Each structure stands twice: as C-alpha cells, then as structure tokens.
Amino acid sequence: MSKVSDDAAAQLTAVLRDDMTIAVGGFGLCGIPTDLITIVRDSGVTGLTIASNNLGVDGKGLGLLLENGQIAKVLSSYVGENKLFMQQYIDGQLEVEFVPQGTLAERMRAGGSGIPAFYTPTGYGTPIAEGKPTAEFDGRTYVLERAINADLALVHAHTADHYGNLRYRLTARNFNPLAAMCGEVTFAEAEHLVAPGGIDPDDIHTPGVYVHHLMQATAEKDIEQRTVRPRPEVPRTDAPRTETQEVA
C-alpha cells in the first residue's frame, strides 16, 4: 500500500498536539526534514520536547520552532550554532538534557528496538550520570540510560519508494534512521520518490515498516558552514601510471 500522502500537512497537523515528544533526524542543517518542521511550526503546537542532535541554526531547521516559542525541552548532544538556543538555556527559558552523542543515538535505536534501557560507561563520574542507576560489570561502572520513545518522528531521505522504504545520502544518513525507528508515528520527506522496487533491497537504510506517511521534499537545502578558501590539491588515486611513477 502506498504511503505517499496527497496532503501531508493535513495528516501531520492531525497528529500534532501540545506537549508531545518529537524525534527529529539531521545534524545541524544536514539531512533535516525542513518541510515537515515547517508544518509543525505552522500548526502552532507548544510545549514540545524535541529529541535531536542539535537545533540547527537561528532561523533555520528546528530554530524555527525555537523562535516561535514552541519548544519546552530539548534532548540534545550540543548547542551547536544556534545563538537563541544558547540564550534561552542560559536564561532558564528552555529545559535542556544534554546527552552524549553516541548515547543519544543508542537511546533512539533502543526505543525503536523495544529495549527499554541499556548500560553504558559513557558519562559515568560526570553530571550526565547524576541521579541515574549504575552497575558494575567486569570491574567497570556503567550508567543506566532509558530508551527514547517519541510520540512522533520526522526524517528526511534522499530516495523513497511508495512503500516507505528509505535511502539516505552520505552524511544526511546521520540521525535519520535512528529517529525513524523510535517514533510511534513517523513522517518522512524524500527528495526523490520512486516506484516500488526502485530501491535495491541492499540499499534500503530504513525499512518501510517504520514509516507511516511519506511526502515529496520541496524546501531548498541550506549549508551551515561554507568553505571560503580553496581546498589543497589532492593527487588523484585513479590517475594512470606512467613509467616514472614508483610502485610501492
């Protein structure tokens, strides 16, 4: 059955409510579901808890929800380039739970795998571990971390078939597969929609079983940091050898 929506905005708005937890894929501005985030902004829901690596930058990505006063709490690995995020955190307007990046990824994966909690050595002996149960295994102390089970997940894919199977491109693969797993309802946007069978089974990163609704991505992709100086010349490894080239 096709999961491509003719009106994703109406379907997503029907699911949205105040005080819900939303897992969002992406890293900075790379691989973020801009169209879906815009729908959330336009819905006006508030009191949101956002689980995402960071909140993009001012005026872009999840920064749109922050500027609109829709976020109450963030589970994130770092503040990133968003000055408003930093200011609201310092002023006590925003509750922030800092989560080590690998732990955040595993918490999402665990939520999608039916694992309620897991032990990790990361964060032991730091403020990250305060108030959390610990246990010793083979002479090393581990911290108990709870899985993230989000009410809703929003992800961005490069290619999707009509069954909701997703493929991500390069770095945009980051947190998208993990966010897609942990949402009770998952909405995906894709740059390219192909017919069933249009993605080789070996190239599927997120199986369609995790995706409930799919839409065509239309927003322009932004670049967070631009290179402002020429890259150094790197010798091509595929250049044909000549008689003067040495072979190791």
Coordinates of C-alpha atoms in Angstrom, one line a residue:
M1 CA 0.0 0.0 0.0
S2 CA 1.4 3.4 -1.0
K3 CA 2.4 5.7 1.9
V4 CA 2.8 8.7 -0.3
S5 CA 0.4 11.4 1.0
D6 CA -1.5 13.9 -1.1
D7 CA -1.8 16.2 1.8
A8 CA 0.9 15.6 4.3
A9 CA 0.3 18.9 6.0
A10 CA -3.2 17.9 7.0
Q11 CA -2.2 14.4 8.1
L12 CA 0.7 15.7 10.2
T13 CA -1.4 18.5 11.7
A14 CA -4.0 16.0 12.7
V15 CA -1.4 14.0 14.7
L16 CA 0.3 17.1 16.4
R17 CA -0.7 18.1 19.9
D18 CA 0.7 20.2 22.7
D19 CA 3.4 18.7 25.0
M20 CA 4.3 15.8 22.7
T21 CA 7.8 14.4 22.2
I22 CA 9.2 14.6 18.7
A23 CA 12.4 12.9 17.4
V24 CA 13.9 14.7 14.5
G25 CA 16.7 13.5 12.2
G26 CA 19.5 15.6 10.9
F27 CA 22.8 17.1 12.1
G28 CA 22.9 20.9 12.1
L29 CA 21.3 21.6 8.7
C30 CA 22.4 18.4 7.1
G31 CA 19.6 15.9 6.4
I32 CA 17.0 17.8 8.3
P33 CA 13.3 17.5 7.4
T34 CA 12.7 21.1 6.6
D35 CA 9.3 20.7 5.0
L36 CA 7.9 18.7 8.0
I37 CA 9.5 21.1 10.5
T38 CA 7.7 24.0 8.7
I39 CA 4.4 22.2 9.1
V40 CA 4.9 21.8 12.8
R41 CA 5.7 25.5 13.1
D42 CA 2.6 26.5 11.2
S43 CA 0.5 24.2 13.4
G44 CA 1.2 26.4 16.5
V45 CA 1.6 23.4 18.9
T46 CA 3.5 24.3 22.0
G47 CA 5.3 22.6 25.0
L48 CA 7.2 20.3 22.7
T49 CA 10.0 18.0 23.8
I50 CA 12.5 17.7 20.9
A51 CA 15.0 14.8 20.7
S52 CA 17.6 15.7 18.1
N53 CA 21.3 16.1 17.9
N54 CA 21.0 19.9 18.0
L55 CA 18.6 22.6 16.9
G56 CA 20.1 23.8 13.7
V57 CA 20.9 27.5 13.4
D58 CA 19.0 30.7 14.1
G59 CA 16.1 30.9 11.7
K60 CA 16.6 27.5 10.1
G61 CA 15.7 24.0 10.9
L62 CA 14.5 23.4 14.4
G63 CA 15.5 27.0 15.1
L64 CA 12.1 27.9 13.5
L65 CA 10.3 26.1 16.4
L66 CA 12.6 27.7 18.9
E67 CA 11.9 31.2 17.6
N68 CA 8.2 30.5 17.6
G69 CA 8.2 29.6 21.3
Q70 CA 7.1 26.0 20.7
I71 CA 9.8 24.1 22.4
A72 CA 9.8 23.5 26.1
K73 CA 12.5 20.8 26.5
V74 CA 15.4 19.5 24.4
L75 CA 17.3 16.2 24.5
S76 CA 20.5 17.1 22.5
S77 CA 24.2 16.5 22.4
Y78 CA 25.3 20.1 22.0
V79 CA 24.0 23.7 21.4
G80 CA 25.7 24.0 18.0
E81 CA 25.5 27.2 16.0
N82 CA 22.1 28.4 17.4
K83 CA 22.6 31.5 19.5
L84 CA 18.9 31.7 20.5
F85 CA 19.2 28.1 21.8
M86 CA 22.2 29.1 24.0
Q87 CA 20.5 32.3 25.3
Q88 CA 17.2 30.5 26.2
Y89 CA 19.2 27.8 28.0
I90 CA 21.2 30.4 29.9
D91 CA 18.1 32.4 30.8
G92 CA 16.3 29.3 32.1
Q93 CA 13.6 29.5 29.5
L94 CA 14.4 26.2 28.0
E95 CA 14.9 22.8 29.7
V96 CA 17.9 21.0 28.2
E97 CA 19.0 17.5 28.8
F98 CA 22.5 17.1 27.4
V99 CA 23.1 13.6 26.1
P100 CA 26.4 12.3 24.7
Q101 CA 26.1 11.9 21.0
G102 CA 26.6 8.1 20.9
T103 CA 24.2 7.7 23.9
L104 CA 21.6 9.8 22.1
A105 CA 21.9 7.6 19.0
E106 CA 21.6 4.4 21.1
R107 CA 18.7 5.7 23.1
M108 CA 16.8 6.3 19.8
R109 CA 17.8 2.9 18.4
A110 CA 16.8 1.2 21.6
G111 CA 13.4 2.8 21.5
G112 CA 12.8 1.5 18.1
S113 CA 14.0 -2.0 19.0
G114 CA 11.8 -2.5 22.0
I115 CA 14.7 -2.2 24.5
P116 CA 13.6 0.0 27.5
A117 CA 17.1 0.8 28.8
F118 CA 20.7 -0.1 28.5
Y119 CA 24.0 0.3 30.4
T120 CA 26.9 2.4 29.0
P121 CA 30.1 3.6 30.5
T122 CA 29.8 7.0 28.8
G123 CA 29.2 9.8 31.3
Y124 CA 30.0 7.9 34.5
G125 CA 31.6 10.3 37.0
T126 CA 30.2 13.4 35.3
P127 CA 27.0 15.4 35.8
I128 CA 25.5 13.4 32.9
A129 CA 25.2 10.4 35.4
E130 CA 23.7 12.3 38.3
G131 CA 20.5 10.6 39.6
K132 CA 20.8 7.6 37.2
P133 CA 21.3 4.0 38.4
T134 CA 24.7 2.5 37.9
A135 CA 26.0 -1.1 37.9
E136 CA 29.4 -2.7 37.7
F137 CA 30.3 -5.2 35.0
D138 CA 33.8 -6.8 34.9
G139 CA 35.2 -4.2 37.2
R140 CA 33.9 -1.2 35.3
T141 CA 31.0 1.0 36.3
Y142 CA 28.2 1.7 33.8
V143 CA 25.3 4.2 33.8
L144 CA 21.7 3.1 33.0
E145 CA 20.2 5.1 30.2
R146 CA 16.5 5.0 29.2
A147 CA 15.4 4.5 25.6
I148 CA 13.7 7.3 23.7
N149 CA 10.2 6.5 22.6
A150 CA 8.9 9.5 20.8
D151 CA 5.2 10.3 20.0
L152 CA 6.3 11.4 16.5
A153 CA 9.4 11.2 14.3
L154 CA 10.3 13.4 11.4
V155 CA 13.0 12.4 9.0
H156 CA 14.5 13.4 5.6
A157 CA 15.6 10.9 3.0
H158 CA 17.3 11.2 -0.4
T159 CA 15.2 8.5 -2.1
A160 CA 12.0 6.7 -1.0
D161 CA 9.7 4.2 -2.7
H162 CA 5.9 4.3 -2.3
Y163 CA 6.1 1.6 0.4
G164 CA 8.1 4.0 2.6
N165 CA 11.5 2.3 2.2
L166 CA 14.1 5.0 2.7
R167 CA 17.6 5.6 1.5
Y168 CA 19.8 8.4 2.8
R169 CA 22.7 10.1 1.0
L170 CA 26.1 10.4 2.6
T171 CA 26.3 12.4 5.8
A172 CA 22.5 13.0 5.8
R173 CA 22.2 9.4 7.0
N174 CA 23.4 10.7 10.5
F175 CA 20.4 10.5 12.9
N176 CA 17.6 10.0 10.4
P177 CA 17.5 6.1 10.6
L178 CA 17.5 6.2 14.4
A179 CA 14.8 8.9 14.7
A180 CA 12.6 7.0 12.2
M181 CA 12.8 3.9 14.4
C182 CA 11.8 5.5 17.7
G183 CA 8.6 7.3 16.7
E184 CA 5.2 5.9 17.4
V185 CA 4.2 7.6 14.1
T186 CA 6.9 8.5 11.6
F187 CA 6.6 11.0 8.8
A188 CA 9.3 11.1 6.1
E189 CA 10.0 13.5 3.3
A190 CA 12.2 12.5 0.4
E191 CA 13.9 14.3 -2.4
H192 CA 13.1 11.5 -4.9
L193 CA 10.1 9.3 -4.9
V194 CA 10.4 6.1 -6.9
A195 CA 8.0 3.2 -7.7
P196 CA 8.1 0.1 -5.5
G197 CA 11.2 -1.9 -6.3
G198 CA 13.0 1.3 -7.3
I199 CA 15.5 0.9 -4.4
D200 CA 17.7 -2.2 -4.4
P201 CA 17.0 -4.1 -1.2
D202 CA 20.6 -3.9 -0.2
D203 CA 20.4 -0.1 -0.4
I204 CA 17.5 0.4 1.9
H205 CA 18.6 2.1 5.1
T206 CA 15.1 2.4 6.8
P207 CA 12.6 -0.3 6.0
G208 CA 9.1 0.9 5.2
V209 CA 7.7 -0.8 8.3
Y210 CA 8.9 2.2 10.3
V211 CA 7.4 4.8 8.1
H212 CA 3.7 5.7 8.2
H213 CA 3.4 8.8 5.9
L214 CA 5.6 10.0 3.1
M215 CA 5.8 13.3 1.2
Q216 CA 7.8 14.9 -1.6
A217 CA 10.5 17.2 -0.1
T218 CA 10.5 20.7 -1.7
A219 CA 12.5 23.0 0.5
E220 CA 15.9 24.3 -0.6
K221 CA 18.7 22.7 1.2
D222 CA 20.8 25.1 3.3
I223 CA 24.5 24.9 4.0
E224 CA 25.5 25.6 7.6
Q225 CA 29.2 26.3 7.0
R226 CA 30.7 27.2 3.6
T227 CA 34.3 26.7 2.6
V228 CA 35.8 30.1 2.0
R229 CA 39.3 29.1 0.8
P230 CA 40.4 26.8 -1.9
R231 CA 40.9 23.1 -1.0
P232 CA 44.5 21.9 -1.4
E233 CA 45.1 19.9 -4.5
V234 CA 45.0 16.1 -3.8
P235 CA 46.7 13.7 -6.2
R236 CA 44.1 11.5 -8.0
T237 CA 44.4 7.9 -7.0
D238 CA 42.8 6.8 -10.2
A239 CA 45.3 8.5 -12.5
P240 CA 47.0 6.2 -15.0
R241 CA 50.5 5.2 -14.0
T242 CA 53.5 6.3 -16.1
E243 CA 57.0 4.9 -16.4
T244 CA 58.3 7.5 -13.9
Q245 CA 55.8 6.6 -11.1
E246 CA 57.1 4.3 -8.4
V247 CA 55.0 1.3 -7.3
A248 CA 55.1 0.6 -3.6

